[in-house]
Short mmCIF file of C-alpha atoms and ligand atoms in Angstrom, two decimals:
data_model
loop_
_atom_site.label_atom_id
_atom_site.label_comp_id
_atom_site.label_asym_id
_atom_site.label_seq_id
_atom_site.Cartn_x
_atom_site.Cartn_y
_atom_site.Cartn_z
CA MET A 1 46.11 75.77 -61.61
CA ARG A 2 44.79 72.22 -62.07
CA LEU A 3 47.15 69.98 -60.12
CA ILE A 4 47.28 66.22 -60.62
CA VAL A 5 49.29 63.63 -58.67
CA GLN A 6 50.44 60.67 -60.79
CA LYS A 7 51.87 57.70 -58.89
CA PHE A 8 53.66 54.90 -60.73
CA GLY A 9 54.13 51.52 -59.03
CA GLY A 10 57.17 49.25 -59.22
CA THR A 11 56.21 47.33 -62.35
CA SER A 12 55.34 50.60 -64.14
CA VAL A 13 58.96 51.78 -63.97
CA ALA A 14 60.57 48.33 -64.29
CA ASP A 15 62.30 48.84 -67.66
CA GLN A 16 62.97 51.56 -70.20
CA GLU A 17 60.02 50.59 -72.39
CA ARG A 18 57.67 51.02 -69.44
CA ARG A 19 59.33 54.24 -68.32
CA ASN A 20 58.61 55.59 -71.80
CA MET A 21 54.95 54.68 -71.24
CA VAL A 22 55.12 56.58 -67.94
CA VAL A 23 56.34 59.62 -69.86
CA ASN A 24 53.32 59.25 -72.18
CA LYS A 25 50.97 59.38 -69.18
CA ILE A 26 52.69 62.50 -67.85
CA GLU A 27 52.58 64.13 -71.29
CA PHE A 28 48.90 63.27 -71.60
CA ALA A 29 48.14 64.98 -68.28
CA LYS A 30 50.01 68.08 -69.45
CA LYS A 31 48.05 68.08 -72.70
CA LYS A 32 44.86 68.09 -70.66
CA ASP A 33 46.12 71.23 -68.89
CA TYR A 34 47.03 69.51 -65.66
CA TYR A 35 50.23 70.25 -63.82
CA PRO A 36 51.69 66.81 -62.95
CA VAL A 37 53.31 66.02 -59.61
CA VAL A 38 54.88 62.57 -59.98
CA VAL A 39 55.42 59.92 -57.27
CA VAL A 40 57.34 56.71 -58.00
CA SER A 41 58.03 53.36 -56.33
CA ALA A 42 61.25 51.35 -56.44
CA ILE A 43 62.04 49.60 -59.72
CA GLY A 44 60.53 46.14 -60.15
CA ARG A 45 59.60 43.45 -57.66
CA SER A 46 61.42 41.00 -55.39
CA GLY A 47 64.52 39.65 -57.15
CA ASP A 48 65.06 42.72 -59.37
CA PRO A 49 68.40 44.41 -58.57
CA TYR A 50 67.04 47.62 -57.02
CA ALA A 51 63.72 46.34 -55.64
CA THR A 52 63.04 46.91 -51.92
CA ASP A 53 63.13 43.18 -51.10
CA THR A 54 66.50 42.81 -52.82
CA LEU A 55 67.95 45.62 -50.68
CA ILE A 56 66.53 44.09 -47.49
CA ASN A 57 68.02 40.68 -48.31
CA LEU A 58 71.39 42.26 -49.06
CA ALA A 59 71.54 43.89 -45.63
CA LYS A 60 70.31 40.74 -43.87
CA SER A 61 72.86 38.56 -45.69
CA VAL A 62 75.54 39.78 -43.25
CA GLY A 63 73.89 37.62 -40.61
CA ILE A 64 73.01 40.11 -37.86
CA GLU A 65 69.61 41.69 -37.30
CA PRO A 66 69.82 45.12 -38.99
CA ASN A 67 69.10 48.29 -37.03
CA PRO A 68 65.63 49.71 -37.96
CA ARG A 69 66.86 53.27 -38.57
CA GLU A 70 69.53 52.01 -40.95
CA MET A 71 67.11 49.60 -42.64
CA ASP A 72 64.88 52.55 -43.48
CA LEU A 73 67.87 54.46 -44.85
CA LEU A 74 68.66 51.51 -47.08
CA MET A 75 65.06 50.85 -48.17
CA SER A 76 64.56 54.49 -49.11
CA CYS A 77 67.29 54.16 -51.77
CA GLY A 78 65.12 52.05 -54.10
CA GLU A 79 62.70 54.92 -54.73
CA VAL A 80 65.52 57.46 -55.09
CA ILE A 81 67.17 55.33 -57.80
CA SER A 82 63.84 54.96 -59.57
CA CYS A 83 63.20 58.75 -59.45
CA VAL A 84 66.57 59.65 -60.94
CA VAL A 85 66.20 57.16 -63.80
CA LEU A 86 62.68 58.41 -64.59
CA ALA A 87 63.81 62.05 -64.32
CA ASN A 88 66.57 61.38 -66.85
CA THR A 89 64.00 59.79 -69.18
CA LEU A 90 61.83 62.90 -68.91
CA LYS A 91 64.80 65.23 -69.40
CA LYS A 92 65.77 63.34 -72.54
CA MET A 93 62.28 64.09 -73.88
CA GLY A 94 62.84 67.78 -73.16
CA TYR A 95 61.02 68.19 -69.84
CA GLU A 96 62.51 70.02 -66.91
CA CYS A 97 62.11 68.06 -63.71
CA LYS A 98 63.55 67.79 -60.20
CA VAL A 99 63.90 64.74 -57.97
CA LEU A 100 62.80 65.13 -54.35
CA THR A 101 63.20 62.58 -51.54
CA GLY A 102 60.16 62.17 -49.28
CA GLY A 103 61.79 64.49 -46.75
CA GLN A 104 62.63 67.09 -49.39
CA ALA A 105 59.03 66.89 -50.58
CA GLY A 106 58.10 67.94 -47.03
CA ILE A 107 56.73 64.66 -45.65
CA ILE A 108 57.36 64.72 -41.89
CA THR A 109 56.71 61.48 -39.97
CA ASP A 110 57.02 60.02 -36.49
CA GLU A 111 60.00 57.79 -35.61
CA ASN A 112 58.27 54.45 -36.09
CA TYR A 113 60.87 53.07 -38.50
CA GLY A 114 59.53 50.64 -41.08
CA ASP A 115 55.93 51.77 -40.63
CA ALA A 116 56.10 55.49 -39.91
CA GLU A 117 53.03 57.68 -39.77
CA VAL A 118 52.89 61.02 -41.56
CA LEU A 119 52.52 63.89 -39.07
CA LYS A 120 52.42 66.75 -41.55
CA VAL A 121 53.40 67.81 -45.06
CA GLU A 122 55.23 71.05 -45.83
CA PRO A 123 54.95 71.18 -49.63
CA SER A 124 56.99 74.38 -50.26
CA ASN A 125 59.61 72.59 -52.42
CA ILE A 126 56.88 71.00 -54.54
CA LEU A 127 55.07 74.32 -54.96
CA ASP A 128 58.36 75.99 -55.81
CA CYS A 129 58.89 73.50 -58.65
CA ILE A 130 55.38 74.09 -59.95
CA GLU A 131 55.91 77.86 -59.93
CA LYS A 132 59.09 77.46 -61.98
CA ASN A 133 57.43 75.03 -64.40
CA ILE A 134 59.62 72.12 -63.28
CA ILE A 135 57.98 68.69 -62.82
CA PRO A 136 58.64 67.35 -59.30
CA ILE A 137 59.51 63.63 -59.25
CA ILE A 138 59.00 62.46 -55.68
CA ALA A 139 60.37 59.29 -54.08
CA GLY A 140 57.39 57.35 -52.71
CA PHE A 141 57.22 55.22 -49.54
CA GLN A 142 59.41 57.53 -47.44
CA GLY A 143 59.45 60.54 -45.17
CA MET A 144 61.68 62.20 -42.62
CA THR A 145 61.46 62.80 -38.89
CA GLU A 146 61.66 66.34 -37.46
CA GLU A 147 65.32 65.51 -36.63
CA GLY A 148 66.08 64.62 -40.25
CA ASN A 149 66.13 60.82 -40.02
CA ILE A 150 64.78 59.02 -43.07
CA THR A 151 61.75 56.79 -42.40
CA THR A 152 59.64 54.46 -44.53
CA LEU A 153 55.84 54.22 -44.57
CA GLY A 154 55.31 50.44 -44.71
CA ARG A 155 54.42 48.11 -47.58
CA GLY A 156 52.49 49.88 -50.34
CA GLY A 157 53.54 53.21 -48.80
CA SER A 158 54.02 54.97 -52.16
CA ASP A 159 50.22 55.04 -52.46
CA VAL A 160 50.17 56.90 -49.13
CA THR A 161 52.77 59.35 -50.47
CA ALA A 162 50.56 60.06 -53.49
CA SER A 163 47.45 60.72 -51.37
CA ILE A 164 49.16 62.77 -48.67
CA ILE A 165 50.80 65.00 -51.29
CA GLY A 166 47.57 65.26 -53.24
CA GLU A 167 45.91 66.48 -50.06
CA ALA A 168 48.72 68.92 -49.20
CA ILE A 169 48.71 70.63 -52.60
CA ASN A 170 44.94 70.29 -53.04
CA ALA A 171 45.19 68.26 -56.23
CA GLU A 172 42.14 67.93 -58.43
CA ILE A 173 42.71 64.18 -58.81
CA ILE A 174 45.18 61.46 -57.74
CA GLU A 175 46.06 58.84 -60.35
CA ILE A 176 47.51 55.49 -59.23
CA TYR A 177 49.16 53.67 -62.15
CA THR A 178 49.77 49.95 -61.78
CA ASP A 179 50.00 46.70 -63.75
CA VAL A 180 46.26 45.96 -63.92
CA ASP A 181 43.44 47.87 -65.62
CA GLY A 182 41.87 49.10 -62.39
CA VAL A 183 40.07 47.80 -59.32
CA MET A 184 38.65 44.40 -60.15
CA THR A 185 35.93 42.20 -58.66
CA ALA A 186 38.71 39.91 -57.33
CA ASP A 187 42.48 39.59 -57.60
CA PRO A 188 43.05 38.86 -61.32
CA ALA A 189 46.06 36.75 -60.35
CA ILE A 190 43.55 34.31 -58.79
CA VAL A 191 40.34 34.81 -60.76
CA PRO A 192 40.84 34.85 -64.56
CA ASP A 193 37.29 36.13 -65.03
CA ALA A 194 37.67 39.13 -62.65
CA GLN A 195 36.10 42.28 -64.06
CA VAL A 196 37.32 45.86 -63.92
CA MET A 197 34.88 48.21 -62.19
CA SER A 198 34.44 51.63 -63.75
CA THR A 199 33.54 53.25 -60.41
CA ILE A 200 33.60 52.26 -56.76
CA PHE A 201 32.99 54.14 -53.51
CA TYR A 202 35.79 55.06 -51.12
CA ASN A 203 34.40 52.90 -48.33
CA GLU A 204 34.24 49.80 -50.53
CA ILE A 205 37.78 50.09 -51.89
CA PHE A 206 38.95 50.91 -48.35
CA GLN A 207 37.44 47.66 -47.14
CA MET A 208 38.85 45.72 -50.08
CA ALA A 209 42.31 47.08 -49.23
CA GLU A 210 41.87 46.38 -45.51
CA TYR A 211 40.82 42.81 -46.27
CA GLY A 212 43.84 42.14 -48.46
CA ALA A 213 43.33 43.50 -52.02
CA LYS A 214 46.76 45.03 -52.45
CA VAL A 215 45.85 47.16 -55.47
CA ILE A 216 45.94 50.22 -53.18
CA HIS A 217 47.00 50.93 -49.58
CA PRO A 218 43.96 51.45 -47.27
CA ARG A 219 45.56 54.56 -45.71
CA ALA A 220 45.86 56.15 -49.16
CA VAL A 221 42.11 55.66 -49.62
CA GLU A 222 41.40 57.15 -46.20
CA ILE A 223 43.42 60.29 -46.93
CA ALA A 224 41.81 60.84 -50.34
CA MET A 225 38.38 60.26 -48.78
CA ARG A 226 38.84 62.77 -45.96
CA SER A 227 39.93 65.46 -48.44
CA ASN A 228 37.37 64.32 -51.02
CA ILE A 229 39.90 64.05 -53.86
CA PRO A 230 38.92 61.47 -56.49
CA LEU A 231 41.32 58.56 -56.95
CA LEU A 232 41.76 56.99 -60.36
CA ILE A 233 43.41 53.55 -60.51
CA LYS A 234 44.56 52.50 -63.97
CA SER A 235 47.20 50.69 -65.98
CA THR A 236 50.44 52.24 -67.22
CA LEU A 237 50.47 49.69 -70.02
CA THR A 238 47.07 50.32 -71.63
CA GLU A 239 44.82 53.23 -72.59
CA ASN A 240 41.88 51.88 -70.57
CA THR A 241 39.96 54.35 -68.44
CA GLY A 242 40.53 52.54 -65.12
CA THR A 243 38.46 52.75 -61.93
CA LEU A 244 37.27 56.04 -60.50
CA ILE A 245 36.90 56.10 -56.72
CA THR A 246 34.57 58.72 -55.35
CA ASN A 247 32.17 59.53 -52.57
CA TYR A 248 28.59 58.38 -52.31
CA ASP A 249 26.38 60.09 -54.78
CA LYS A 250 23.76 61.67 -52.46
CA SER A 251 20.86 60.69 -54.70
CA ARG A 252 21.89 57.04 -54.37
CA ARG A 253 22.49 57.01 -50.64
CA TYR A 254 19.21 55.30 -49.74
CA ARG A 255 18.02 53.87 -53.01
CA TYR A 256 20.13 51.44 -54.98
CA ASP A 257 19.84 50.88 -58.64
CA LYS A 258 18.14 47.57 -59.40
CA ASN A 259 21.22 46.58 -61.37
CA ASP A 260 23.49 47.04 -58.38
CA GLN A 261 25.30 43.91 -57.33
CA LEU A 262 24.75 42.59 -53.82
CA ILE A 263 28.49 42.01 -53.63
CA THR A 264 31.03 44.40 -55.09
CA ALA A 265 34.20 42.37 -54.73
CA ILE A 266 36.07 39.54 -53.02
CA ALA A 267 39.39 39.96 -51.23
CA GLN A 268 41.67 37.55 -49.43
CA ILE A 269 44.53 37.74 -47.01
CA GLY A 270 46.78 34.73 -46.39
CA ASN A 271 49.41 33.89 -43.76
CA ARG A 272 46.92 33.81 -40.87
CA THR A 273 47.17 31.47 -37.89
CA GLN A 274 44.04 30.54 -35.94
CA PHE A 275 44.28 30.09 -32.16
CA ARG A 276 41.69 28.12 -30.18
CA ILE A 277 42.16 28.42 -26.44
CA SER A 278 39.99 26.31 -24.15
CA PHE A 279 39.09 26.75 -20.49
CA ASP A 280 37.59 24.22 -18.06
CA GLY A 281 36.10 26.73 -15.59
CA SER A 282 38.44 25.96 -12.63
CA ALA A 283 39.66 28.87 -10.46
CA ASP A 284 43.13 28.76 -12.00
CA GLN A 285 41.66 28.70 -15.48
CA TYR A 286 39.30 31.56 -14.64
CA GLU A 287 42.26 33.79 -13.86
CA LYS A 288 43.98 32.77 -17.09
CA ASP A 289 40.80 33.52 -19.00
CA THR A 290 40.59 37.08 -17.72
CA LEU A 291 44.28 37.73 -18.34
CA LEU A 292 44.48 36.27 -21.86
CA PHE A 293 43.73 39.35 -23.95
CA ASN A 294 45.88 41.60 -21.75
CA ILE A 295 48.85 39.29 -22.26
CA ILE A 296 48.38 39.40 -26.03
CA ALA A 297 47.98 43.18 -26.05
CA ALA A 298 51.10 43.64 -23.91
CA GLU A 299 53.06 41.80 -26.61
CA ASN A 300 51.68 44.24 -29.20
CA ILE A 301 50.15 41.38 -31.20
CA SER A 302 47.04 42.39 -33.08
CA ILE A 303 44.21 39.86 -33.22
CA ASP A 304 41.23 39.57 -35.51
CA MET A 305 38.08 37.43 -36.05
CA ILE A 306 37.56 37.20 -32.30
CA ASN A 307 34.91 34.76 -31.00
CA ILE A 308 34.43 34.49 -27.25
CA TYR A 309 32.56 31.67 -25.51
CA SER A 310 32.71 30.81 -21.80
CA ASP A 311 34.89 27.76 -22.40
CA LEU A 312 36.58 28.74 -25.68
CA LYS A 313 38.28 31.81 -27.20
CA ILE A 314 39.04 31.82 -30.92
CA PHE A 315 40.91 34.44 -32.94
CA ILE A 316 43.48 34.79 -35.72
CA VAL A 317 46.86 36.52 -35.93
CA ASP A 318 49.27 37.33 -38.72
CA SER A 319 51.46 34.20 -38.98
CA ILE A 320 54.53 36.43 -38.47
CA ASN A 321 53.43 36.50 -34.81
CA GLY A 322 52.24 32.86 -34.71
CA SER A 323 55.20 31.15 -33.07
CA LYS A 324 55.84 34.06 -30.70
CA LEU A 325 52.27 33.80 -29.42
CA GLU A 326 52.49 30.00 -29.23
CA ASN A 327 55.58 30.29 -27.00
CA ILE A 328 53.93 32.83 -24.72
CA LEU A 329 50.75 30.77 -24.33
CA LYS A 330 52.79 27.63 -23.70
CA SER A 331 54.94 29.30 -21.04
CA GLN A 332 51.80 30.60 -19.29
CA GLY A 333 50.21 27.16 -19.25
CA TYR A 334 47.28 27.79 -21.61
CA ASN A 335 45.45 24.90 -23.20
CA PHE A 336 45.34 25.72 -26.91
CA THR A 337 45.71 24.63 -30.51
CA ALA A 338 47.24 26.78 -33.26
CA ILE A 339 46.26 26.20 -36.89
CA PRO A 340 48.76 27.81 -39.28
CA ASN A 341 48.40 28.33 -43.07
CA CYS A 342 44.95 29.90 -42.99
CA THR A 343 43.47 32.52 -45.31
CA LYS A 344 40.68 34.98 -44.62
CA VAL A 345 38.37 35.36 -47.62
CA THR A 346 35.99 38.34 -47.52
CA ILE A 347 33.03 39.41 -49.60
CA ILE A 348 32.44 43.17 -49.66
CA GLY A 349 29.45 45.21 -50.74
CA ASN A 350 27.50 48.24 -49.55
CA LYS A 351 24.29 46.66 -50.72
CA MET A 352 24.48 43.64 -48.40
CA ARG A 353 23.69 45.95 -45.45
CA GLY A 354 20.59 44.46 -43.85
CA MET A 355 19.98 41.96 -46.65
CA PRO A 356 19.13 38.48 -45.37
CA GLY A 357 20.62 35.41 -46.98
CA VAL A 358 24.07 36.69 -47.94
CA MET A 359 25.86 34.56 -45.36
CA ALA A 360 23.80 31.52 -46.45
CA LYS A 361 24.82 32.09 -50.06
CA MET A 362 28.48 32.43 -49.10
CA ILE A 363 28.46 29.23 -47.07
CA GLU A 364 26.60 27.43 -49.83
CA GLY A 365 29.17 28.62 -52.41
CA LEU A 366 32.03 27.28 -50.32
CA SER A 367 30.41 23.99 -49.38
CA GLU A 368 29.52 23.29 -53.04
CA SER A 369 33.28 23.25 -53.59
CA ASN A 370 33.84 21.11 -50.46
CA ILE A 371 35.72 23.87 -48.67
CA ASP A 372 35.69 23.72 -44.87
CA ILE A 373 34.99 26.97 -43.03
CA LEU A 374 37.07 27.29 -39.86
CA GLN A 375 35.48 30.49 -38.65
CA THR A 376 33.39 33.48 -39.80
CA SER A 377 33.05 37.15 -38.90
CA ASP A 378 31.03 39.99 -40.35
CA SER A 379 30.26 43.69 -40.38
CA HIS A 380 27.40 45.60 -42.05
CA THR A 381 29.12 45.50 -45.42
CA THR A 382 31.49 42.51 -45.22
CA ILE A 383 31.45 38.79 -44.41
CA SER A 384 34.70 36.88 -43.90
CA CYS A 385 35.35 33.14 -43.80
CA LEU A 386 38.57 31.61 -42.58
CA ILE A 387 39.72 28.65 -44.66
CA LYS A 388 42.88 26.60 -45.16
CA SER A 389 45.22 28.48 -47.52
CA GLU A 390 45.44 25.51 -49.89
CA ASN A 391 41.77 26.18 -50.74
CA THR A 392 42.18 29.89 -51.50
CA ASN A 393 42.01 29.75 -55.29
CA ALA A 394 39.05 27.37 -55.27
CA ALA A 395 37.21 29.45 -52.65
CA VAL A 396 37.67 32.84 -54.29
CA ASN A 397 36.70 31.48 -57.70
CA ALA A 398 33.67 29.66 -56.25
CA LEU A 399 32.42 32.84 -54.54
CA HIS A 400 33.10 34.95 -57.63
CA LYS A 401 30.85 32.59 -59.57
CA LYS A 402 28.21 32.22 -56.85
CA PHE A 403 27.74 35.99 -56.58
CA GLU A 404 27.86 36.36 -60.38
CA LEU A 405 30.72 38.83 -60.48
CA GLY A 406 32.08 37.50 -63.79
CA LYS A 407 31.27 38.42 -67.36
CA THR A 408 27.75 37.04 -67.48
CA LYS A 409 26.40 39.62 -65.01
P1 ADP B 1 52.16 48.47 -57.66
O1 ADP B 1 53.56 47.98 -57.67
O2 ADP B 1 51.77 49.17 -58.93
O3 ADP B 1 51.81 49.27 -56.44
P2 ADP B 1 50.79 46.18 -56.51
O4 ADP B 1 51.43 44.87 -56.78
O5 ADP B 1 50.98 46.80 -55.18
O6 ADP B 1 51.24 47.18 -57.69
O7 ADP B 1 49.22 46.10 -56.78
C1 ADP B 1 48.74 45.61 -58.01
C2 ADP B 1 48.33 44.15 -57.88
O8 ADP B 1 47.22 44.06 -56.97
C3 ADP B 1 47.82 43.51 -59.13
O9 ADP B 1 48.87 42.97 -59.92
C4 ADP B 1 46.85 42.43 -58.62
O10 ADP B 1 47.39 41.12 -58.68
C5 ADP B 1 46.64 42.78 -57.16
N1 ADP B 1 45.23 42.82 -56.78
C6 ADP B 1 44.70 42.19 -55.71
N2 ADP B 1 43.38 42.36 -55.64
C7 ADP B 1 43.04 43.16 -56.70
C8 ADP B 1 41.80 43.70 -57.17
N3 ADP B 1 40.65 43.47 -56.55
N4 ADP B 1 41.83 44.46 -58.29
C9 ADP B 1 42.99 44.69 -58.93
N5 ADP B 1 44.19 44.20 -58.54
C10 ADP B 1 44.23 43.43 -57.43
MG1 MG B 2 51.23 48.76 -54.45
#
């Protein structure tokens, strides 16, 4: 049997008109002889009555810090509501279907509430539905511990649900339906001229996701990649073909097409705070220097863009941890400055590996728009620049133009 996982994001199930479009996509898969296994997110976005953020705010409005186990219980409701409404829509059209929570779908996680990791999937309930010709409608973003506690998988976790289920039932393909036509050369909310890519490799979309392109969760890419199941990202609202994500084509591994772009895409991640910690070389300072990274690690704060010099250490953190880290460094007597409201802008492309001049072109693109670069970092296939967040739109658009990712390519 040809199994397909179809995941529908929050905006795709936001109102009845869109839910009817979702039904069209499910019907289309059936017409093509696929057996659909459906995963859905909570209805709508922040502010909508049943959206995850709305539920969080409701619980917090009481004025005490909510318990993580109970927060997950609450947050898991959004997807359940969405599933039941979509199931009713399908039933009205004459399809038999059955709603499953993450736990009922067999997703077993650890106890890390709010950001739980999937330990295993026992898909017997899903397979049972398929055998009886009933479409399973699975609540995304959630799982269950061995003890039966409901957990959630972190922001964008419904994508992870889709991939982990696709892997467990050995689906032929995993479709991620969203509100844009596919993976684009930059966030279309920032770059009006961003172009949809017809294909992209797993490692490139993984990096895009890791560096802030929220069109798919990086973990979902990782899971699909390890089981070599193609991912197709497309719009619920149009008939466009979307972006197919696959493995390297072996014949292209060493030789690139002359039409290949040096850069595949640009991503950005905001809400970063840069820390610059200086040392004068005295005995007391020497001890502080050697302890610094242990202190940060002990607080479970993850750091990024790390530059180490004998008299200066520079790195960035998620601004959520900014003031906590400031207080710790202050109390330990470190000499530092913290620069909040920074954004990390990254260019990504397999072809830049070993190519000279990419960094120069990036810096040139930014300086032509008078954008200051606070820091840089790079890997074989990425280069990131840290800038002030107020320059994000200008920077991403400038780089998109500089690397000719728009229509004129
Ligand atoms: P869903 O609710 O369907 O999961 P998300 O909001 O999580 O949707 O992801 C879709 C959004 O991702 C788009 O509306 C778009 O603004 C954003 N996005 C960021 N970078 C990209 C990119 N490179 N290509 C496409 N979309 C992107
Ligand atoms: Mg998403």
